[in-house]
Coordinates of C-alpha atoms (C1' of nucleotides) in Angstrom, one line a residue:
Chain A
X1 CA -2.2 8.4 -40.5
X2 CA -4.8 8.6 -37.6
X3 CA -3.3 5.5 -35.6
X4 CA -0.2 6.1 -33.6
X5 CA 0.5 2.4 -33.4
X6 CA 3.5 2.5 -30.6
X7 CA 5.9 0.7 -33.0
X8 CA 7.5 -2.0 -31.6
X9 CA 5.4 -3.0 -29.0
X10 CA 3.1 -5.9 -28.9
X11 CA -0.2 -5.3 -30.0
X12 CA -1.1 -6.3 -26.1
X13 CA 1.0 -3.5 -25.2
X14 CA -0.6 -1.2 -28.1
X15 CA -4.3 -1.8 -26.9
X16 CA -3.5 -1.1 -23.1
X17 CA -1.7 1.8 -23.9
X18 CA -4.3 3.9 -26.0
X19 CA -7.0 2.0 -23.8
X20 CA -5.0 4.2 -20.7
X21 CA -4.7 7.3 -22.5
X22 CA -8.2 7.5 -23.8
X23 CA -9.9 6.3 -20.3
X24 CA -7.7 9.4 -19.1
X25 CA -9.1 11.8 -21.2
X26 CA -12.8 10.7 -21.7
X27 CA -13.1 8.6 -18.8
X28 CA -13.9 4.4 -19.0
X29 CA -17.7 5.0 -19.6
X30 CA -17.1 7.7 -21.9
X31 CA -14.6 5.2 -23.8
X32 CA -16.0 2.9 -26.8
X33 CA -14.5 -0.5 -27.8
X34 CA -14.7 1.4 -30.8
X35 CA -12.9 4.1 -29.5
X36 CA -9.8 2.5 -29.1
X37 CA -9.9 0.0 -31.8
X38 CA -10.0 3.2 -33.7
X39 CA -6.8 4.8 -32.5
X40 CA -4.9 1.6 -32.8
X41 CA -5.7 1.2 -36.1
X42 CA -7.7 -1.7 -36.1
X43 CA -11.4 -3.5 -36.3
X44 CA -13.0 -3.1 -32.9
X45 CA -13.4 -7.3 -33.0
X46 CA -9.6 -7.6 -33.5
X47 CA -9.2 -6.2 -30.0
X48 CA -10.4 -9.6 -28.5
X49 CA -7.6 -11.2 -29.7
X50 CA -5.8 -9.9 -27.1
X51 CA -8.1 -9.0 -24.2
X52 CA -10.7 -10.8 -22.1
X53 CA -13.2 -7.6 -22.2
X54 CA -13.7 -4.6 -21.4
X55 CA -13.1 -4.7 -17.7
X56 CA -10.3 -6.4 -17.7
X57 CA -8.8 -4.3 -20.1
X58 CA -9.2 -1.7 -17.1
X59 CA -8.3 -3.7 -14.4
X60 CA -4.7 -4.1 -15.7
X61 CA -4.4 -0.6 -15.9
X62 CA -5.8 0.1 -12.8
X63 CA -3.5 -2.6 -10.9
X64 CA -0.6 -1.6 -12.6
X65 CA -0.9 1.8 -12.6
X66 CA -1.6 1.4 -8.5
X67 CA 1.6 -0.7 -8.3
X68 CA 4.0 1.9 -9.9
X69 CA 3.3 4.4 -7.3
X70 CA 3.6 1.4 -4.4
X71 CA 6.7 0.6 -6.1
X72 CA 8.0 4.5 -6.1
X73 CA 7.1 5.2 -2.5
X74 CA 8.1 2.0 -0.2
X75 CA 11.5 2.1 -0.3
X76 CA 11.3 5.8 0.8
X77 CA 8.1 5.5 3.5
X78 CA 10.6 2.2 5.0
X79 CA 14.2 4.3 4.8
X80 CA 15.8 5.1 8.2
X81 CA 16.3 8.9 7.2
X82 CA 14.1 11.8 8.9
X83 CA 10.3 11.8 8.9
X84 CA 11.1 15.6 6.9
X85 CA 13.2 13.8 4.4
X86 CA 11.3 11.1 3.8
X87 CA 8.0 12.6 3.5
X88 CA 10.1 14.8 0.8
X89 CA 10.9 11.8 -1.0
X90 CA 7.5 10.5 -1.1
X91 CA 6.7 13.4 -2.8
X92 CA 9.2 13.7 -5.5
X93 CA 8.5 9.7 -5.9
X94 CA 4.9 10.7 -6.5
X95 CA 5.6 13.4 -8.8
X96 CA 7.7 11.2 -10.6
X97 CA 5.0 8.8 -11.7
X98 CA 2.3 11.2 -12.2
X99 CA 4.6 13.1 -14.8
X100 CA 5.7 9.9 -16.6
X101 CA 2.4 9.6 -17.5
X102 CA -0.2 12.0 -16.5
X103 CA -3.4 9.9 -17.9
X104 CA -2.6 6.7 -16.5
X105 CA -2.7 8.7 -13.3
X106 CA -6.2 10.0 -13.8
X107 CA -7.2 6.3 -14.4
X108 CA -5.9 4.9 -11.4
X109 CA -7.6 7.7 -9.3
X110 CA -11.0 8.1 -11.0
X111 CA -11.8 5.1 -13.0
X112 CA -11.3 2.1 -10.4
X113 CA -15.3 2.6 -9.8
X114 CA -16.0 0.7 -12.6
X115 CA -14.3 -2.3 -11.7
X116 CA -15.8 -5.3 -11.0
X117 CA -16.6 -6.2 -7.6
X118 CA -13.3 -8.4 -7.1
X119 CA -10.8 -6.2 -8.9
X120 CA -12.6 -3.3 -6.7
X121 CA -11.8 -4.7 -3.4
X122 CA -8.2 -5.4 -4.3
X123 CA -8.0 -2.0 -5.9
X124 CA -9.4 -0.2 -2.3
X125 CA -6.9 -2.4 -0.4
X126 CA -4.1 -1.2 -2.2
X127 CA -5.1 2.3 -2.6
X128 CA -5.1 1.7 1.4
X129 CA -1.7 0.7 1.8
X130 CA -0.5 3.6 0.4
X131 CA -2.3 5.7 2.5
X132 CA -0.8 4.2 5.1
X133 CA 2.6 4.9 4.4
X134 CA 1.9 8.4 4.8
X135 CA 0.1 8.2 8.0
X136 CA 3.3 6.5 9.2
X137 CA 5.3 8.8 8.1
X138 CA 3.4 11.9 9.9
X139 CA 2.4 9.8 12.9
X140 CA 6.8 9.2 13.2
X141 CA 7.3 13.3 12.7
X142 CA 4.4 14.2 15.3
X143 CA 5.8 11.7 17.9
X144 CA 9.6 12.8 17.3
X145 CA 8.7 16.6 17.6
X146 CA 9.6 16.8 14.1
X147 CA 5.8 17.6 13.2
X148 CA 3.6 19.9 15.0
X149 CA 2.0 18.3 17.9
X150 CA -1.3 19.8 17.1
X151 CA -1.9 18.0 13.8
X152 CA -5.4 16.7 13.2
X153 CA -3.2 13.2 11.3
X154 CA -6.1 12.2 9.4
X155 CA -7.3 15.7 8.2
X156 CA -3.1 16.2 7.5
X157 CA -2.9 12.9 5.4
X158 CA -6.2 13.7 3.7
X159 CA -4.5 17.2 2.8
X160 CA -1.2 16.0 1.7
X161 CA -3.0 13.4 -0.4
X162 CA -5.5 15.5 -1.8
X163 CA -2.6 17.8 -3.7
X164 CA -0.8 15.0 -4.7
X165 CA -3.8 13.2 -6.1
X166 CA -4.8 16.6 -8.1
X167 CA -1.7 17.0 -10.0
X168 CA -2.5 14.9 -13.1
X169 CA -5.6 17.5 -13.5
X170 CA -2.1 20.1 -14.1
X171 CA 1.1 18.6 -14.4
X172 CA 2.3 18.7 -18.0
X173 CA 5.1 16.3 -18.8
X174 CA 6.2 19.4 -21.7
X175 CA 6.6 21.8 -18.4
X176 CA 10.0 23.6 -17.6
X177 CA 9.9 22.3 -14.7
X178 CA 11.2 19.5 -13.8
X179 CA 9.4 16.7 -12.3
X180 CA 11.6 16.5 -9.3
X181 CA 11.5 20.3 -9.2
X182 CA 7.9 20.3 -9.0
X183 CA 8.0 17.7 -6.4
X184 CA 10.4 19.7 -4.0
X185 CA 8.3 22.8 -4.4
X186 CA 4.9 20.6 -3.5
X187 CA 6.7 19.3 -0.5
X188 CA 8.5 22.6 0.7
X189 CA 5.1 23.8 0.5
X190 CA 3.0 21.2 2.3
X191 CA 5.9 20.5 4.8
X192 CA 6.2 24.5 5.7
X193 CA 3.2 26.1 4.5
X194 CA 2.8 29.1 3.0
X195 CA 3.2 31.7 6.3
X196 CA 6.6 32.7 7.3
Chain B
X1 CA -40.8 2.7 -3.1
X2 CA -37.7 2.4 -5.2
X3 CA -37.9 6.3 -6.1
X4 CA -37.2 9.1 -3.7
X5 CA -39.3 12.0 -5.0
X6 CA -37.9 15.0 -3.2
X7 CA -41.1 15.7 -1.9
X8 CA -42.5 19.2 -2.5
X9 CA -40.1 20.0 -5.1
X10 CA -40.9 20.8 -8.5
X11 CA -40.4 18.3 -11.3
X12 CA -37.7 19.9 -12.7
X13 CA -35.5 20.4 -9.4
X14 CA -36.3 16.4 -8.6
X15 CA -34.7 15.7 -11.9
X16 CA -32.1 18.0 -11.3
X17 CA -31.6 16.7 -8.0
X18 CA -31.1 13.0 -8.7
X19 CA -29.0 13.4 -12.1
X20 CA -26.5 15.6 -9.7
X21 CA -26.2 12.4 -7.4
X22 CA -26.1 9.7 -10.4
X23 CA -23.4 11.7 -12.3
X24 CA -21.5 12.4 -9.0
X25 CA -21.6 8.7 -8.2
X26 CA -21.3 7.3 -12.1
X27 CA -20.4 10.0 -14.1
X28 CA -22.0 11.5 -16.9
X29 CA -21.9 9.2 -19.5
X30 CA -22.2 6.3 -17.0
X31 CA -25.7 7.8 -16.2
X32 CA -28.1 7.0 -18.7
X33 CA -31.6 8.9 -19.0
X34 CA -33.2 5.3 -17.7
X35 CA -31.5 5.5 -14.7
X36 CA -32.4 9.4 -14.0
X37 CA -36.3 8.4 -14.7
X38 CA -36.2 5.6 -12.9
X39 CA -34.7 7.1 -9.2
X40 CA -37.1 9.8 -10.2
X41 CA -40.1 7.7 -10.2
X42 CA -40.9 8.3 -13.9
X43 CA -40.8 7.0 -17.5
X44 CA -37.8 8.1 -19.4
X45 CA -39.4 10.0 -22.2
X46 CA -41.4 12.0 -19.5
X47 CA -38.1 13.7 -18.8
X48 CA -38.2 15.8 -21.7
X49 CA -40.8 17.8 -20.6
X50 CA -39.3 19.5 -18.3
X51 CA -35.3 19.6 -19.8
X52 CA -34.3 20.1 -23.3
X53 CA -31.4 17.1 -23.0
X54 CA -29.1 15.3 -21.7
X55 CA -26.0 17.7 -22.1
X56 CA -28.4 20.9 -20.7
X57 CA -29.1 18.8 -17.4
X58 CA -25.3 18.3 -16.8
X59 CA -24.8 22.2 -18.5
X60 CA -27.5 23.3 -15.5
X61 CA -25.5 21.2 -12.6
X62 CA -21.9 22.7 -13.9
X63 CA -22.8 26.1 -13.6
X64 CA -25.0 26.2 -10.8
X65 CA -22.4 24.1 -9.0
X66 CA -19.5 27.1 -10.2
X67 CA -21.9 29.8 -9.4
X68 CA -22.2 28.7 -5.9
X69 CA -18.2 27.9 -5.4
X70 CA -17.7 31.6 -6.7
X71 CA -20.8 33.4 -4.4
X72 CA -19.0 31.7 -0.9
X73 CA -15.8 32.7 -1.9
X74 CA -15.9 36.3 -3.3
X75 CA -17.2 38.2 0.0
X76 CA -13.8 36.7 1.6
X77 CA -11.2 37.2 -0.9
X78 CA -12.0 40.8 -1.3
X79 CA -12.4 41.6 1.7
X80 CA -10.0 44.0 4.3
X81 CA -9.1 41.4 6.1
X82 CA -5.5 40.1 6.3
X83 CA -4.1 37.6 3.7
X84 CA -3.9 34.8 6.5
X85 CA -7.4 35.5 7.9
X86 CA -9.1 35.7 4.4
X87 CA -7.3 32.7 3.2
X88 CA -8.4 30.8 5.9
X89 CA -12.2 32.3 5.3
X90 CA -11.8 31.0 2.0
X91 CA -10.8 27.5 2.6
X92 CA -14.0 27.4 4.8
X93 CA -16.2 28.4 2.7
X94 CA -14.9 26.2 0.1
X95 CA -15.2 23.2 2.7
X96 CA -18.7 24.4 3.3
X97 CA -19.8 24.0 0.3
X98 CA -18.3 20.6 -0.4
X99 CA -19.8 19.6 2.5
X100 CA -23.2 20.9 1.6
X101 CA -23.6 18.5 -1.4
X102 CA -19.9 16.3 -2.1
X103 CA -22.1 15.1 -5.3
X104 CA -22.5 18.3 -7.0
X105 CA -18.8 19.2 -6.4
X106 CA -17.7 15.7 -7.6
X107 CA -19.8 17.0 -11.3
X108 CA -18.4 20.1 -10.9
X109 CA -14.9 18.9 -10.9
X110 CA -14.5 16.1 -13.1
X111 CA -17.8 16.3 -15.3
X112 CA -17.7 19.4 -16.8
X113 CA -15.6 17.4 -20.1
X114 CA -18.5 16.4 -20.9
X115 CA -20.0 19.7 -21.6
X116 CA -20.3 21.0 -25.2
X117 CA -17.9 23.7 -26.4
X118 CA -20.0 26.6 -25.8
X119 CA -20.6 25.5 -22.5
X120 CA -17.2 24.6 -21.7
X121 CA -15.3 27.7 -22.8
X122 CA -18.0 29.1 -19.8
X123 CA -17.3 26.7 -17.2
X124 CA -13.4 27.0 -17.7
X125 CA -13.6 31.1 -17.4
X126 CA -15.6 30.5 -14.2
X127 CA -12.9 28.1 -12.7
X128 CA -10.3 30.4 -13.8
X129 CA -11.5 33.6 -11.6
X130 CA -12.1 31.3 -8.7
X131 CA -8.0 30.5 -9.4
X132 CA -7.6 33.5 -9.4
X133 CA -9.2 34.5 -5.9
X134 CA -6.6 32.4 -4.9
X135 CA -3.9 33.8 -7.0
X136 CA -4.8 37.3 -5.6
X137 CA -4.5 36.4 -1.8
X138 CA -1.6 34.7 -1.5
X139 CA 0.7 37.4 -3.8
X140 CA -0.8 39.6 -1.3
X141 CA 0.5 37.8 1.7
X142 CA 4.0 37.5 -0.4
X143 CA 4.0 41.0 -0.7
X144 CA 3.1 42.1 2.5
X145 CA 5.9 39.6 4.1
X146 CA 3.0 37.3 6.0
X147 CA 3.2 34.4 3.4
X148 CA 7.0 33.1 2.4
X149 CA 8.8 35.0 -0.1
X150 CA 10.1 31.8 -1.2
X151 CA 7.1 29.9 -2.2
X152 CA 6.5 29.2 -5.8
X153 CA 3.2 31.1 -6.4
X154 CA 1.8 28.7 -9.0
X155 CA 2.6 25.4 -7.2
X156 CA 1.2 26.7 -4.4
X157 CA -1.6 27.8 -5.3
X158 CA -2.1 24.7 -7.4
X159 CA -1.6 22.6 -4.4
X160 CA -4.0 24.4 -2.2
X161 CA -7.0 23.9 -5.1
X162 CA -5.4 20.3 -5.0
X163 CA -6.3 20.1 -1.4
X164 CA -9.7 21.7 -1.6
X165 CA -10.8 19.7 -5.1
X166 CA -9.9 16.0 -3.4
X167 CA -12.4 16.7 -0.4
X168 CA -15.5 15.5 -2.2
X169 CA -13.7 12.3 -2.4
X170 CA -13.4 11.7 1.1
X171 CA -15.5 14.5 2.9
X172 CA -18.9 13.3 4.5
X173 CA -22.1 15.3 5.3
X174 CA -22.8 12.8 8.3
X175 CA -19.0 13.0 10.4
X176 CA -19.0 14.1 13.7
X177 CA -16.6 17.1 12.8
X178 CA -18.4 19.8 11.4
X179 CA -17.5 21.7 7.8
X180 CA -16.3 24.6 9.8
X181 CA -13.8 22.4 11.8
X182 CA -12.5 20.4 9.2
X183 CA -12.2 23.7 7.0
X184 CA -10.1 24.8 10.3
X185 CA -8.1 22.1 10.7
X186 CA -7.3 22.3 6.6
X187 CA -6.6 25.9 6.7
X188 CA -4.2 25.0 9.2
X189 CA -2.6 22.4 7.5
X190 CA -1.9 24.6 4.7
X191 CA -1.1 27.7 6.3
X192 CA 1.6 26.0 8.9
X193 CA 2.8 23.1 7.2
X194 CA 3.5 20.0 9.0
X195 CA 6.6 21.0 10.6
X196 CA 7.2 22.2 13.6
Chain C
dC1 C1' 6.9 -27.0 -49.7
dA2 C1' 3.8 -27.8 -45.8
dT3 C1' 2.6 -26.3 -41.3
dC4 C1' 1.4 -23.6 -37.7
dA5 C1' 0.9 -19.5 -34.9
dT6 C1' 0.0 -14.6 -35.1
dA7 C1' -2.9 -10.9 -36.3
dA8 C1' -6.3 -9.0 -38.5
dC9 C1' -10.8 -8.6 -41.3
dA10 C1' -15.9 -8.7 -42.2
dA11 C1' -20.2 -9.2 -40.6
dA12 C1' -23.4 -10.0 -37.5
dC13 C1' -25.8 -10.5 -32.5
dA14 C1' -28.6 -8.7 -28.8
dT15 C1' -28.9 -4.6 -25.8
dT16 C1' -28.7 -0.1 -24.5
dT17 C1' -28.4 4.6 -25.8
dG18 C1' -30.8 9.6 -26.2
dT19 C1' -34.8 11.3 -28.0
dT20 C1' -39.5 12.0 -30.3
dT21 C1' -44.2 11.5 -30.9
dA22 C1' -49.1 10.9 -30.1
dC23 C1' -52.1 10.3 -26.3
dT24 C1' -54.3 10.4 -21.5
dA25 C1' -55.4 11.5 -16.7
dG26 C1' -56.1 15.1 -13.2
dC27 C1' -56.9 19.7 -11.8
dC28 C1' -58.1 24.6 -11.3
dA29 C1' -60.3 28.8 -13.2
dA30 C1' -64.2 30.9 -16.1
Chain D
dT1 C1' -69.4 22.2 -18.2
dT2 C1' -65.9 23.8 -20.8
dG3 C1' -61.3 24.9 -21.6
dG4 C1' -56.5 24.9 -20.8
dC5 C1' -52.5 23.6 -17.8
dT6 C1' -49.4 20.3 -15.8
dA7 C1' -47.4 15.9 -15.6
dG8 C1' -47.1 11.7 -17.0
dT9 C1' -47.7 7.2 -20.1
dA10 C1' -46.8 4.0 -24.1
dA11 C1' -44.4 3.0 -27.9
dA12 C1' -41.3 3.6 -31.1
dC13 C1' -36.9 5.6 -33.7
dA14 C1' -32.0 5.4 -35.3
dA15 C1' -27.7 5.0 -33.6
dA16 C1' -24.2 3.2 -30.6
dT17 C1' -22.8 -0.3 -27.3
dG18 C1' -19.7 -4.8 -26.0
dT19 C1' -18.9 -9.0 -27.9
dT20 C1' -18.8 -13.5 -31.0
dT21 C1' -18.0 -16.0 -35.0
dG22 C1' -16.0 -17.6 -39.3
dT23 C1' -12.6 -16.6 -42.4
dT24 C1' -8.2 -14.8 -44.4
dA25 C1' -3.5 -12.9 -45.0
dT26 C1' 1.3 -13.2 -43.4
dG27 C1' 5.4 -14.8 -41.8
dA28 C1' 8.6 -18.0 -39.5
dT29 C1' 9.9 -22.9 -38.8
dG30 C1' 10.0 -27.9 -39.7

DNA sequence: CATCATAACAAACATTTGTTTACTAGCCAA
DNA sequence: TTGGCTAGTAAACAAATGTTTGTTATGATG
């Protein structure tokens, strides 16, 4: 059989979650109604049944996808522990969603362009809050002499967030790693750098 | 005038030109030929006689845009110098040429799925020595006890390219700090770490 | 049994897609 | 003036696009 029909979800559930995997790998434009109807094993009308259109099909994807890693980093950007630790955690929390699902990942960070103009703006603001848990976590470690003084924050942030936002391109859920391994490793290396 | 010509440049560069912003900004198969003619100035079927397709346009951008990654690279990670120092030369000249054209590296990254599988078994070898550059430099600083003998080589090096490949994201020919700064101020960010 | 909601089918729609073909206007060398 | 380039127009092609519509099978519930 040439559908993988997630058994026992709803067919709601079905369509979002091929609709995710194939906007990972092929990208939203590059992703037929067709497509997908294809890989859930039914007529591409029969999808309508279900979903407003296209777009919004994306938008929940994008908004949810956004709010997972939200969800994973907040209670660890708020803690009281050390800017070192909880940068650390942040990490591993953001490691952690990538590898539970490496595609929905690549959605959230290259497809949101094709939102609509109102689903865009909430998508920016978002992608903006979690941004700024990070900045707040360096700007605490540079002002507690936990961080080097001489940090350029925004360059540092852009940095830290640039690796993180690369891993879907690599991280394999099938690795022998772990994903909390991986994470440590990311944030031994970002937090120490690679000289001695 | 709607369409911006590239004065003095051949036909075939102005195409070239403006599908290399359109698939930066859209992506390849959100680009459609009418778009291309149309910031060129020109009727769609007019394209054709100057390119053999669709797929050789985006085939032209991908390898050019490798070639050039590869050229500003090279001449630092062979050269004599030590592991930091070329490292850092590296991440500059990778900046550079982000900064050069953030379009063309936004193709060259995320684009080249698009490419057929003769041209995409060429564009993966092509990433994989530039890797590899990578690879090289920092088991040398392992080895010679500059670089930490702890790091995980392949996360590393994976989170360094993450660094680098998220700058056409954010990077902007027009700030007031220049490529060579910002290159700096990464290099540092990756060589130190955030601590102190 | 009759009813009703769920889920899917079958077929069509208007547009957009990449590409081809035959033709024309302008220009520079012989 | 003739001839041959270079660059572009105009119109069409089959195929693929997102979506709508009317209809049908299948269960569970009254």
């Amino acid at each position: 059989m040439a559908e993988a029909n997630d058994q026992g979800a709803s067919p709601r559930e079905a369509i979002l979650d091929v609709a995710m995997q194939l906007f990972g790998k092929q990208g939203y434009t590059g992703t037929s109604m067709r497509d997908i109807a294809g890989a859930v094993g039914v007529l591409p009308g029969s999808l309508y049944a279900h979903i407003a259109s296209k777009e919004a099909l994306l938008a929940d994807i994008v908004e949810d996808g956004i709010g997972r890693f939200l969800a994973a980093v907040r209670p660890h950007s708020g803690s009281d522990a050390s800017p070192t630790d909880r940068l650390r955690a942040m990490v591993i929390a953001h490691i952690a969603i990538v590898a539970d699902n490496p595609e929905r990942s690549l959605v959230v960070f290259h497809q949101w362009r094709f939102l609509g103009e109102a689903n865009i703006q909430s998508a920016i603001g978002k992608r903006r809050d979690y941004e700024q848990a990070y900045i707040g976590v360096i700007d605490d470690g540079m002002r507690a002499g936990e961080f080097r003084a001489d940090l350029n924050l925004r360059i540092a942030v852009l940095t830290i967030l640039g690796a993180l936002n690369w891993t879907p391109e690599w991280l394999s859920p099938n690795g022998k790693l772990t994903p909390e391994m991986i994470g440590d490793l990311i944030a031994d290396t970002l937090l120490m750098g690679v000289r001695t």
